Each structure stands twice: as C-alpha cells, then as structure tokens.
Coordinates of C-alpha atoms in Angstrom, one line a residue:
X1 CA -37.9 -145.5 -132.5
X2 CA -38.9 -141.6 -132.6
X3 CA -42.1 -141.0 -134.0
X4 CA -40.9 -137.8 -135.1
X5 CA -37.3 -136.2 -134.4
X6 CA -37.7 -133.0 -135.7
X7 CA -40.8 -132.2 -133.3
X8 CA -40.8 -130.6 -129.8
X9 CA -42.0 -133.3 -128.2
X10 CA -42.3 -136.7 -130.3
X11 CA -42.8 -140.3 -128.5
X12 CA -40.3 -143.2 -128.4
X13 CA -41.3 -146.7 -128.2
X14 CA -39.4 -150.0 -127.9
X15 CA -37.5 -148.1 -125.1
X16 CA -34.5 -149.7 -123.2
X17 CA -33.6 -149.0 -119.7
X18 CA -30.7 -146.2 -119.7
X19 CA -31.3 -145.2 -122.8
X20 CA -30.1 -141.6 -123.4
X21 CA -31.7 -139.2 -125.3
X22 CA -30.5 -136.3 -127.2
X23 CA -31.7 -133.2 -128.5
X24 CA -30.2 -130.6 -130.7
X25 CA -31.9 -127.5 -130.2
X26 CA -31.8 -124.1 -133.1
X27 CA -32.6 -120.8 -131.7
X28 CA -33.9 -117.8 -134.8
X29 CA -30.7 -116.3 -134.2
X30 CA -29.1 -120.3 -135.8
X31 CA -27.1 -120.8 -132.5
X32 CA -27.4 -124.2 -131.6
X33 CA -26.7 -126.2 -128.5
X34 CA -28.2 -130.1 -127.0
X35 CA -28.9 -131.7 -124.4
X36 CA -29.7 -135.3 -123.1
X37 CA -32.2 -137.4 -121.1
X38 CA -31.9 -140.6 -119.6
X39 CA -34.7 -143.3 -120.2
X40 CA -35.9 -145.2 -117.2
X41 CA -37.8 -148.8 -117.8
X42 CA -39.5 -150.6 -115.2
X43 CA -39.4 -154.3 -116.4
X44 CA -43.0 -155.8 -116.4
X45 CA -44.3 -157.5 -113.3
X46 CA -44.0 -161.9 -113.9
X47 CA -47.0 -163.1 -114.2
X48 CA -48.0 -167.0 -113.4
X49 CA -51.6 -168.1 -113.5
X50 CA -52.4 -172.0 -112.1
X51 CA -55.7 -173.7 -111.3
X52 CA -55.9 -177.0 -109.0
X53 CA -57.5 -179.2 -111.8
X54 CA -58.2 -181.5 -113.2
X55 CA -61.7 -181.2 -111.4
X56 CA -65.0 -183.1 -111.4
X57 CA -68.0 -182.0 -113.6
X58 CA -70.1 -179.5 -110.9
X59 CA -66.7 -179.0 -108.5
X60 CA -65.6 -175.5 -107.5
X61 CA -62.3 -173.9 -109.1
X62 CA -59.2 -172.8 -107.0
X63 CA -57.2 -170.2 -109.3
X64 CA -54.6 -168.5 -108.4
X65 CA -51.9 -165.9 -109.9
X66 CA -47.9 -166.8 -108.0
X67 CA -45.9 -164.5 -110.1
X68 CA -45.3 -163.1 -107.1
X69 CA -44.9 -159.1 -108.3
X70 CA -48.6 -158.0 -108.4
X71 CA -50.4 -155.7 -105.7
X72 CA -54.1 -155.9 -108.1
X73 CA -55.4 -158.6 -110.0
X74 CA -58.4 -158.7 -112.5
X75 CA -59.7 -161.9 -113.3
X76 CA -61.7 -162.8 -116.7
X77 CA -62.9 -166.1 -118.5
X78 CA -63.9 -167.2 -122.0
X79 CA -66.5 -169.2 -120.7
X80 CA -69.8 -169.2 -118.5
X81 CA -67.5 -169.8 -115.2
X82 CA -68.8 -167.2 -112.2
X83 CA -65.2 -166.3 -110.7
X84 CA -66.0 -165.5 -106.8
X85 CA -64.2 -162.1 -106.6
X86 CA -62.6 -161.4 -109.9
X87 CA -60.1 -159.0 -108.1
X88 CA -58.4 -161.0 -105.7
X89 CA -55.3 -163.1 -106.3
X90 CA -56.9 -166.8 -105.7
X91 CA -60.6 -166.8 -106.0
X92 CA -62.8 -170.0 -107.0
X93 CA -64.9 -170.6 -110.0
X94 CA -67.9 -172.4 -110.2
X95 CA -69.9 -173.4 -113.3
X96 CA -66.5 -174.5 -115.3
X97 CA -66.5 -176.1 -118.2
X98 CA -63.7 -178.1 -119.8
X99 CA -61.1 -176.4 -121.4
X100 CA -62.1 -172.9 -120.3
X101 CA -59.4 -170.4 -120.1
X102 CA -58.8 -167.8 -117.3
X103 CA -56.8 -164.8 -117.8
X104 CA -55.5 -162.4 -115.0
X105 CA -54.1 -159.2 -115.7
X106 CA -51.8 -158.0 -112.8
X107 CA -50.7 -154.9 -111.9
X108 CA -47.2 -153.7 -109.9
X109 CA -46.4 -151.3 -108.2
X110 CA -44.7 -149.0 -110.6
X111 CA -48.0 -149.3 -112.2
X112 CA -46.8 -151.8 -115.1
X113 CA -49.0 -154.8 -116.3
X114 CA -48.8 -157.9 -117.8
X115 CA -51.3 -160.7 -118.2
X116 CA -51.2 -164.6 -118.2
X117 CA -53.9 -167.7 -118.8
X118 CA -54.7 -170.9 -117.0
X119 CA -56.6 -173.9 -118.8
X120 CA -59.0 -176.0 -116.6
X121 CA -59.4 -179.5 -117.4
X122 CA -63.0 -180.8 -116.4
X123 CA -64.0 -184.7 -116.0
X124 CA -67.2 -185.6 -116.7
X125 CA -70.1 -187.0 -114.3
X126 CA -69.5 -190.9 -114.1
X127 CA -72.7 -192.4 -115.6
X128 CA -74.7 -193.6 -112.8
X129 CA -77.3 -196.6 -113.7
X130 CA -79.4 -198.2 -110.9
X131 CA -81.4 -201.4 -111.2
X132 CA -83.6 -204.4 -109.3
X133 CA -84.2 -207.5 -110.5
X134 CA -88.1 -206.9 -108.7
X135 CA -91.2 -206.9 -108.6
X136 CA -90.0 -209.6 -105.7
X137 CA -92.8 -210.9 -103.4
X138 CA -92.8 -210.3 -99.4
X139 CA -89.7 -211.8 -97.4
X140 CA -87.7 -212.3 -101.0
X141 CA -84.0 -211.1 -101.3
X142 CA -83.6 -208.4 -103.8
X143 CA -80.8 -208.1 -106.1
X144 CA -79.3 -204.3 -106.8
X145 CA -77.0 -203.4 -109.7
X146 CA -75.6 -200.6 -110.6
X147 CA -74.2 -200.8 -114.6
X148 CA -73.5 -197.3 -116.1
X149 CA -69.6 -198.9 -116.4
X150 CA -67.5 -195.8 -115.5
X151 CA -67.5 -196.8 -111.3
X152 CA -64.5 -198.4 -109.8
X153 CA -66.2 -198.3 -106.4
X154 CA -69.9 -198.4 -105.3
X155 CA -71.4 -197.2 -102.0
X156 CA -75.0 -198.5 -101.4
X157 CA -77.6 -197.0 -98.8
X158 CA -81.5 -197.3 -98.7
X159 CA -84.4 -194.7 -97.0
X160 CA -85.7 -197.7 -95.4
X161 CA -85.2 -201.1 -93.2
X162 CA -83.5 -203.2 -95.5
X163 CA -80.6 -205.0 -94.8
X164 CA -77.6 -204.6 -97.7
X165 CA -75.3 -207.2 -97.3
X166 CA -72.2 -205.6 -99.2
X167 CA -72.9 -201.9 -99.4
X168 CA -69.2 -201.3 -101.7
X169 CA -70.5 -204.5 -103.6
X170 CA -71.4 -203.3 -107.3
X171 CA -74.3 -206.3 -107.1
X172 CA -75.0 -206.6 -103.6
X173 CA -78.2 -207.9 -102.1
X174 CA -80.7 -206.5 -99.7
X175 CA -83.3 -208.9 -97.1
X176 CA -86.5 -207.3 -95.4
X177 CA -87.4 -205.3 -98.3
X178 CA -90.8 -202.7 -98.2
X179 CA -92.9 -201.7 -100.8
X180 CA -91.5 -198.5 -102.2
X181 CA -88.1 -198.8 -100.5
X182 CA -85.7 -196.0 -102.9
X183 CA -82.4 -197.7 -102.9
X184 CA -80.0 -195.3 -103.7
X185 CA -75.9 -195.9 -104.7
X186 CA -72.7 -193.3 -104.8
X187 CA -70.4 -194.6 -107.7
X188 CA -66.5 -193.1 -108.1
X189 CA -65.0 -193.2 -111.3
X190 CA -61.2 -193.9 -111.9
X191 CA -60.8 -189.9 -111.7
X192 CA -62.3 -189.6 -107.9
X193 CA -65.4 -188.2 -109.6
X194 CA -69.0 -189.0 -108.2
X195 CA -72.7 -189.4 -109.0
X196 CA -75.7 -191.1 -107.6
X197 CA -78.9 -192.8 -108.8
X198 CA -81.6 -194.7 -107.1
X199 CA -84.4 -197.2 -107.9
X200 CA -87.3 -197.9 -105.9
X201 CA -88.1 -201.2 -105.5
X202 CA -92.1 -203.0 -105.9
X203 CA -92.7 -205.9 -103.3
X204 CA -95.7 -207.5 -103.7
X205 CA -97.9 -208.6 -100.9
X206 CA -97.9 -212.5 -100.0
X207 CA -101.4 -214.3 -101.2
X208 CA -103.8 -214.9 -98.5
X209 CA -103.8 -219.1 -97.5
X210 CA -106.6 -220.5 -95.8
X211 CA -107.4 -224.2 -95.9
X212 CA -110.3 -226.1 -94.5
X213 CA -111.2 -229.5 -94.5
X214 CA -115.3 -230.5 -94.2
X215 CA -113.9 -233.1 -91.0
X216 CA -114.6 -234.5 -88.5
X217 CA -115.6 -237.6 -90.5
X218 CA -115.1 -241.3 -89.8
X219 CA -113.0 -243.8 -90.8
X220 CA -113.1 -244.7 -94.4
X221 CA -114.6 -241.4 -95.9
X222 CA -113.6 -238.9 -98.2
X223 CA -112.7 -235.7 -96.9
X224 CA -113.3 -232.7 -98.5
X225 CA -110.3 -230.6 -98.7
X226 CA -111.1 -226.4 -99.6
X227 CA -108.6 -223.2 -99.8
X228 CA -110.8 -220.0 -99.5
X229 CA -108.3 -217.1 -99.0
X230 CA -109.4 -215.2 -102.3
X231 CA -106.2 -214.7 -103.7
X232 CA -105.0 -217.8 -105.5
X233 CA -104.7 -218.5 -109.5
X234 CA -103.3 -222.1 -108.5
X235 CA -102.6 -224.6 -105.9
X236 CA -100.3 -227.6 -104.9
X237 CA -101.6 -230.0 -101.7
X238 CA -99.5 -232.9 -100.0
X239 CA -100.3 -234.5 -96.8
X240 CA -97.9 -235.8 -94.2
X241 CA -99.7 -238.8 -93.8
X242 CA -100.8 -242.0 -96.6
X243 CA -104.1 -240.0 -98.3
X244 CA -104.4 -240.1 -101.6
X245 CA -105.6 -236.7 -102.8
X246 CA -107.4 -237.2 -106.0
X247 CA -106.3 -234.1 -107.6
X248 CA -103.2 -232.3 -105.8
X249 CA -103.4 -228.9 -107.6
X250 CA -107.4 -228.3 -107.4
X251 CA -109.0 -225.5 -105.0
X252 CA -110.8 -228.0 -103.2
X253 CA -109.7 -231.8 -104.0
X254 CA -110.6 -235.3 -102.1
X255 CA -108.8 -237.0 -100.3
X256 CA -109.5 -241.0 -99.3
X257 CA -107.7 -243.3 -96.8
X258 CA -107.3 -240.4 -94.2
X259 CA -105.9 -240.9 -90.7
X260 CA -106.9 -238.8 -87.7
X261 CA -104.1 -236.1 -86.9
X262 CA -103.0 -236.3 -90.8
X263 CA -102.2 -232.7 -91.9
X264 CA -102.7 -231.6 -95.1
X265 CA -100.7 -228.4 -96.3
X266 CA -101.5 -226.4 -99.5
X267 CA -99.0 -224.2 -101.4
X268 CA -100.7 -221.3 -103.3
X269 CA -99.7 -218.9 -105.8
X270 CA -101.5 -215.4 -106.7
X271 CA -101.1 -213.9 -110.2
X272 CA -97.8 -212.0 -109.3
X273 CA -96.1 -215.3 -108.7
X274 CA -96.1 -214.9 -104.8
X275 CA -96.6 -218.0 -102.9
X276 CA -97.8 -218.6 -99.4
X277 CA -98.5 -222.1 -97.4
X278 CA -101.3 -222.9 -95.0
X279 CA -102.1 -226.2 -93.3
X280 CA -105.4 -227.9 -91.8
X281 CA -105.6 -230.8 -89.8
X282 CA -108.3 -233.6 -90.2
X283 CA -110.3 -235.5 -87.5
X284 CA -111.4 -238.9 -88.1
X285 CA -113.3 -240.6 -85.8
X286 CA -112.9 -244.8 -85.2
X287 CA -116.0 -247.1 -86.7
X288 CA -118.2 -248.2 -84.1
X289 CA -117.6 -251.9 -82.6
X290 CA -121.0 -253.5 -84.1
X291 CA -121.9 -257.3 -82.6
X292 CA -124.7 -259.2 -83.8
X293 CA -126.6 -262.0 -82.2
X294 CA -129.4 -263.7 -81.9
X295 CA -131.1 -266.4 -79.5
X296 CA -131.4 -269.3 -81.9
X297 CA -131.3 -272.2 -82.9
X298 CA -135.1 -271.8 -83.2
X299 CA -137.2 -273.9 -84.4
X300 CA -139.4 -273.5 -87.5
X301 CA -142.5 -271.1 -86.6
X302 CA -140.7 -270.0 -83.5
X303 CA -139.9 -266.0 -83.3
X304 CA -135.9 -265.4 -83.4
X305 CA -134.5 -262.8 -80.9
X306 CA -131.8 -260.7 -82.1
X307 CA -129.7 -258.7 -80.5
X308 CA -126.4 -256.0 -81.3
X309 CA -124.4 -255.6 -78.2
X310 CA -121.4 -253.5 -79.2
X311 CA -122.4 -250.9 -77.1
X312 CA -121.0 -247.9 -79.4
X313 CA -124.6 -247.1 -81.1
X314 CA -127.1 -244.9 -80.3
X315 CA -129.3 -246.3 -83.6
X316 CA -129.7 -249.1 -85.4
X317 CA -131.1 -250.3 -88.6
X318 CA -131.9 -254.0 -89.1
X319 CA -132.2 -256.1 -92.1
X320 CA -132.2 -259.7 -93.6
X321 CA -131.5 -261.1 -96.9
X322 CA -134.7 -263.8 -96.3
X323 CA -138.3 -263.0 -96.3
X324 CA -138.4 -262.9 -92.5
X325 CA -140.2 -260.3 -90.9
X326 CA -138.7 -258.0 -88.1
X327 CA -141.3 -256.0 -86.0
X328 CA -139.1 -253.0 -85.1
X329 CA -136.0 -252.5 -87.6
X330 CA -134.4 -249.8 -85.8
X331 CA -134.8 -251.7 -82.2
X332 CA -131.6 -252.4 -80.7
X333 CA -132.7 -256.1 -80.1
X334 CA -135.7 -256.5 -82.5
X335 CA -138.2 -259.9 -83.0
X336 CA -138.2 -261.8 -86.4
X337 CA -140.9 -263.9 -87.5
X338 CA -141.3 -266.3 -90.3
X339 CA -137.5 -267.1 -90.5
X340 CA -135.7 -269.3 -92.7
X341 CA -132.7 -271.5 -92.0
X342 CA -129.6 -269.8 -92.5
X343 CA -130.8 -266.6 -93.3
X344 CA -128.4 -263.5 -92.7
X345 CA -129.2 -260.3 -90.4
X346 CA -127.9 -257.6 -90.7
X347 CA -127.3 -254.5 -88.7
X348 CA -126.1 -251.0 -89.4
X349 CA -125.2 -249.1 -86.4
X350 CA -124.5 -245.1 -86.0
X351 CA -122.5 -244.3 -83.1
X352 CA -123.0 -240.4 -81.5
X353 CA -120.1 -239.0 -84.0

C-alpha cells in the first residue's frame, strides 16, 4: 500500500520481497517517461523463548532464547523477577513468581526484530511443621513429628548429641536428649521442592533421691524410713525383704519385722512427673542371749542369789513380781531378801549395741 502515489517520495508498507515499483514521471514540458525499483525484504529473525521450569518457590530461573537467528537480545518481565543480564541470550532470574511472563526481543543481523514470551510455572514452599511430644524428663526417648502434609520424604538432623534412630522416618525417635537440643527436619514435596523447620526440645532434670533409714536398731524395732532430697511431690517404697511398711507412699514411713541386710528402695516423683529411685540399706543387730538364775532352793528368811550369765550385757536391770527386796537392781548377780515361794525375777539386759 502507497501512502500517497502522486508524491515524490511516499512510503509503502505491507511490502513483499521482489516487489517492483514503478514510477511515471511528467516533466513542465508534459513529456513523460518511468521507471522501476525492486523491493528487497529481509524476513524477520525466528524467535523461541524457553525457561527450565517448573521451579521451586525461592529457586533461580534459566531462560533462554534458541531461535537461533539473533546476534542481541533484550530481556524484560511483567513481574518483580531480577533477570541477571537482561542482554545476554540465557541469563537466570531470581525472585520469580508463578506465572510471570518473560519477553525477549531479538535482533539479526540485517537489523530486523521480532519478540517472543516464556511463562514460568512456580511450586510453592512445602509446608514444613515440626513437633515433640516433650517436656520429657532426663534419659527419656523423645518422639519427633513432622505434620505440615505436603512431604513425601523427611531428613532429620539435630545441633546436639542425640541419637535419631530413623533420620528419613517422618516420626522417628531420638535417645540422649539435652535441654534445648533444636531438632531440625528437611521435607521434599512430590515436586522435588524443599523446606525446613525445627523444634527445640525441654528435658527436665531428674528429682534428687536420697533415702535414709534411723538404723542400726535391734531386732524387733521399727525403723524409721526418711527421703530428704528436696525435690519430691510423692513417693512409692518396697523392700526386698518381709517388712511391712506402714504407709508405702509417705516421705518417711515405718517399717516393722525388719531383717539385717533388707534394702528398702524408694521411687520419687517431682512436680514435672520425672521419677528417680534411691535405696538404703538397714542394720539390725541380734537380741542379746539373756540367762537367769539363781542359787535356790532357799529356805524361808534365807537371802536368794541371783545371777544372769548370758554374757552379751554390759547392764542389767532386775525385778520381781513378789514383795522381795533386791539390794542392787542393776547388779549383774544381785541379793534378794524377804522372798516368797515361787516368785518370778526378772531381768532386762542391754548389750553394747
């Protein structure tokens, strides 16, 4: 199409290649004569823009333009994307968005352009949820879970000691725990996309356990059982032996019937539900061997030797049941006077325990 074909020099457009041109040409005089042109089209360069998406939230961008014709590139985007070196025929973009469109318009060498797009497709993050089921108390396994529900695959590490025994495991568990241990997991999503989240887990310290006993005592008393660490809200005793405690879960029960070696072990618990064990081990000493005697029969008005030969006391304490008189009651071998027939002595005898 001439813009104008009555004009020295009018413009053409929609131009084909080898198209001829001709112009009739009137001189003042009214002679005329023509002449032609041939039009010469350069076809425009092919122009192929392509991006290696789909990509992962936060990845970098390979485009690229393969038309194959260009010698410059210029590289633009409808979105917030930073294009590395917009000039270039394969630079990277970072910052993409989903569905952001990059255009390139090429340049040949004949000087012709043409322009084409590529579309990015961007996955999201996987959600990434980390959790314990702590507070646990010292020495306890801890359980770790990871729930957001977009992982297909799980990779577990921890900033501390701890032992994970399935690091891929989605709910694995971890031994030899510390206070403030940050547990942190890598997920992968069904698109090879990746996050991470951590928890930090709370161990609480074990209660203190000390138990004492008020021992060594002797055969036949009641022991007095005590646990005086500090820390307990409650406590559970047993014995390995046939005591009877009179109250198992009191600080500081009895216990009767008690044999010498007999251990008795106490299970406390602190207000943060930890429990710890400690043990004490009683002493009990064997009654003294006690043997009374006397040198009678006597007869009436006649002074009555006795006598306790056991040879296990180191003190004595006489009595009688009669009205007989004894002139030393805490004699090993004492004199009675006024003594009846059958009238009892008796003896109580402490041994050096």
């Amino acid at each position: 199409v001439i813009s104008d074909p009555t004009v020295q020099n009018p413009t053409a457009t929609n131009v084909a290649n080898g198209e001829v041109f001709t112009v009739i040409i009137t001189a003042a005089s009214g002679l005329s004569d023509s002449c032609t042109v041939i039009a010469e089209v350069f076809d425009l360069p092919a122009c192929e823009a392509v991006n290696n998406g789909p990509i992962c939230m936060g990845d970098e961008l390979q485009l690229d333009e393969i038309g194959g014709e260009a010698i410059s590139w210029s590289w633009s985007s409808d979105g917030g994307a930073v294009i590395s070196d917009p000039t270039i025929q394969n630079p990277t973009a970072t910052d993409v968005s989903n569905g952001e469109i990059f255009t390139v318009v090429i340049t040949d060498q004949n000087g012709c352009t043409s322009t084409c797009t590529t579309v990015v497709e961007v996955f999201d993050e996987p959600v990434c949820n980390a959790t314990i089921d702590g507070p646990i108390c010292s020495g306890e396994t801890l359980v770790l879970n990871e729930d957001g529900g977009s992982a297909v695959s799980w990779m577990w590490s921890t900033d501390g000691g701890a032992l994970i025994d399935d690091p891929a495991a989605q709910s694995p568990t971890a031994t030899g725990v510390s206070d403030g241990e940050t547990f942190t997991v890598m997920i992968t999503d069904a698109n090879g996309c990746v996050s991470s989240c951590s928890v930090t887990a709370t161990v609480n310290a074990l209660p203190g356990c000390n138990a004492g006993n008020d021992g060594p005592i002797c055969e036949g008393d009641d022991l007095g059982l005590s646990e005086d660490a500090g820390d307990a809200i409650s406590w559970q005793w047993s014995t390995d032996g046939g005591a009877v405690i009179d109250d198992p879960t009191a600080q500081n029960p009895t216990a009767t019937n008690v044999s010498n070696g007999e251990t008795f072990t106490v299970i406390v618990t602190d207000a943060n539900g930890c429990t710890d064990t400690c043990t004490t081990i009683v002493e009990v000493f064997d009654l003294p061997v006690c043997n009374a005697e006397n040198d009678g029969p006597i007869c009436e008005g006649d002074e009555l030797g006795l006598s306790e030969n056991g040879g296990a006391a180191v003190s004595w304490s006489w009595s009688s049941d009669g009205a007989a008189v004894i002139d030393d009651p805490t004699a090993q071998n004492p004199i009675a006077t006024e003594v009846s027939n059958g009238e009892i002595f008796t003896v109580v005898i402490t041994d050096a325990n």
